[in-house]
C-alpha angles and dihedrals in degrees: 000000000000101000101112117196097254104114098115122148126226092253093052093051122102108193111231124216129273093265090077091060091043091052093048093048091049089049089052089051090058088058091046092057095042094047095056101038093105097050095079102011096059098107095044094049093047089052095050096043096040088228126160117232089256092052092045091052090070091066088064097036093050093050097047097043092047090048090054090050089049090054090056098042097045094085091054092049088054090060088061102036136038108256096240092053090046091054089048092050093047092047090049090052091047093051094045093047092050092046092052091045089058090057100052140057095188106124096210092053092044090053092051090047091050089055090052091048092050094049092046091046094052093048096046093049093052096040092045095051091044090051091055093047095051099035100054132052119266095246090061095052100094093061094039094048089049089055091049091049090055089064100035103036111013097045099054092043099048120354100046096054091052092049092046094048090054092047092049094050095042102035128349143284089270090073091058090063092041089054090065092061099069090042091055092046091051092047093049091047092054093046095047093059094049128080126250125240111312113247090005112172127188119232102268092214110024117186119255120261111281098230094172093050095045092048092051096047091045092054090046095049094048092048096045093043090054092048096046096044099038104026093094092057091054097042089250115255094011086086121069096219091056089053092049094046091048091050093046093047093048095045094048090048091053091046089049092053091048090048092052091052090050097050093038111189093001090070129091090258139013130198101237094115089064090062085079109080089205092057093045091051093046090048091057092045090049089054092054093040090050090057090051095044098046093034095054091041087056097043101050100053091038091054090047093052100037100040109018095038094231120172118242089259093052092044091050093047091051090077095041096090087049088058091054091051089044089057093046091050091048091051093046091049091049092050093049092049097041101041106019094039092231108170112246091235090066096071097044097081090044091053092048091049093052092049091050091050092049094051092046091052092048090053087072094061119125137189087267093056120114138193091275092054092053099038100090091053091046091051091049089051091054092047092049093049090050093054091045108043101049091047096052090046092055092043090053100047110021094085097029104116102176137031092021094161091050090049091052091049093050092045092053091045090056092050092048094048090047089053092050091050092045095051093042092050093048092048090053092046092052095046094049094043093051091055093045094046093051089053093047095045092044091053090062092059106088117188095239097042111136092215091052093047091047093051093047091047092050091050092047092050091049091051095045090050086059092055104269117136118247098252094049091044091054092052092045091050091054091047092050091050091052089049091051091051091049091048093050090046089054092050092052091047092053092046089053090051091052089052089049091059090051091047089050089067093040088060097035099048098068090039090054091050091052091047092051093050091045094049092049092051092045093052091044091054089056091049093048095045109113117243116253 
């Protein structure tokens, strides 16, 4: 079921024009805008749809879970449809779903449309990247994969938040969805006037749809997405429904994996990509890198809004320079690999080191920090991500001979799940640390402390000088002190979260080296084993 028609040799390939890449990148941009629409537009959409936080959560859960399912199903769709047409169909669905979403404030319809957007987004990303890999010669892949990463990775992490912040401040959340429509039209136009894969042949006997496998993985993804994205709000396993959903998601995932092993190539996935030690290593790195990418993309704007009181526009623009450096690093990495024959593994440690440095520098931020104070760290983050993501992509797919579409889907699934875990873990860390810090800071304020009395007296005098009566000024001074403690507790909590991302790589880096060595030796033992 998962053998997509992508086994085309170099001699059989006829390289298409640049419009194919342009169309695929534009299609990836539609997913970038749609995937991040809720990050800054949450409050506005809740107000217009009259949704509770629990009801609104399903807009995000539905999109993410459907996107994960789309990653898995894309390889099967490619056994039934030529990849270029599949990208066109998925982009058309994405544009139509976003256009309809801009015209309604009915929560039920918006939720259904988000599911359609997520499924279409997952499919078009996998089919688009597969199309680039199988349509162009191997020696051109570094530059082409860098271009694709600009639409699929850079845009949702940096460019889309800036655009959305401006649209929210200047217009409304409706215009974010409307902005996807011209992008999708442009992408479809470019793809329609290009040719499909040369000598492309459909699978003459594709396997039937694996209903059992798809049902199991869908249940698992919806349960685990809910737990990872909403667990922090419900204090994780303190709530019964989180325990049940975690259990159900884990059990169905295990049954799904057992089912796939039983049905072999008739299942929705198979595990042949993991026979490549390069792919297996890159998959693990993508999981960790996903936690860093999504986690830092969540932390920096959240810190700007919650602590520095930035507007959505300012918070979105804070990451924009990082996007420019991200693109420069991607391009530089691609040029070094393509023209200087630098091995992709060489830039991975450098990227990890830069990300660690950036997070460590951000951990020194205070409530008095501004965009200028954080900019160097933000730029280092973008540079590190650029050196890391292109390299692990090339490591994963350069030597993957079969099931390329399935490998891309699994790779993206790992990155997305890593991102969910990273953001969920950081949300929990911040929430718990804020509560703990308030308690610790409050314990140092004794009632008879001269410093405390002096600060309260100074605040009371300042308020009374402005016309407030003494009793009201005393209450306001106490309230302002409590607010200051809460603010400082929030700053410390965010600084701890920044450190946590850096520590993630401190722990992960040596583990990844050991895993790489172990995988290489394991695969070598299979190669050297004498035939029976």
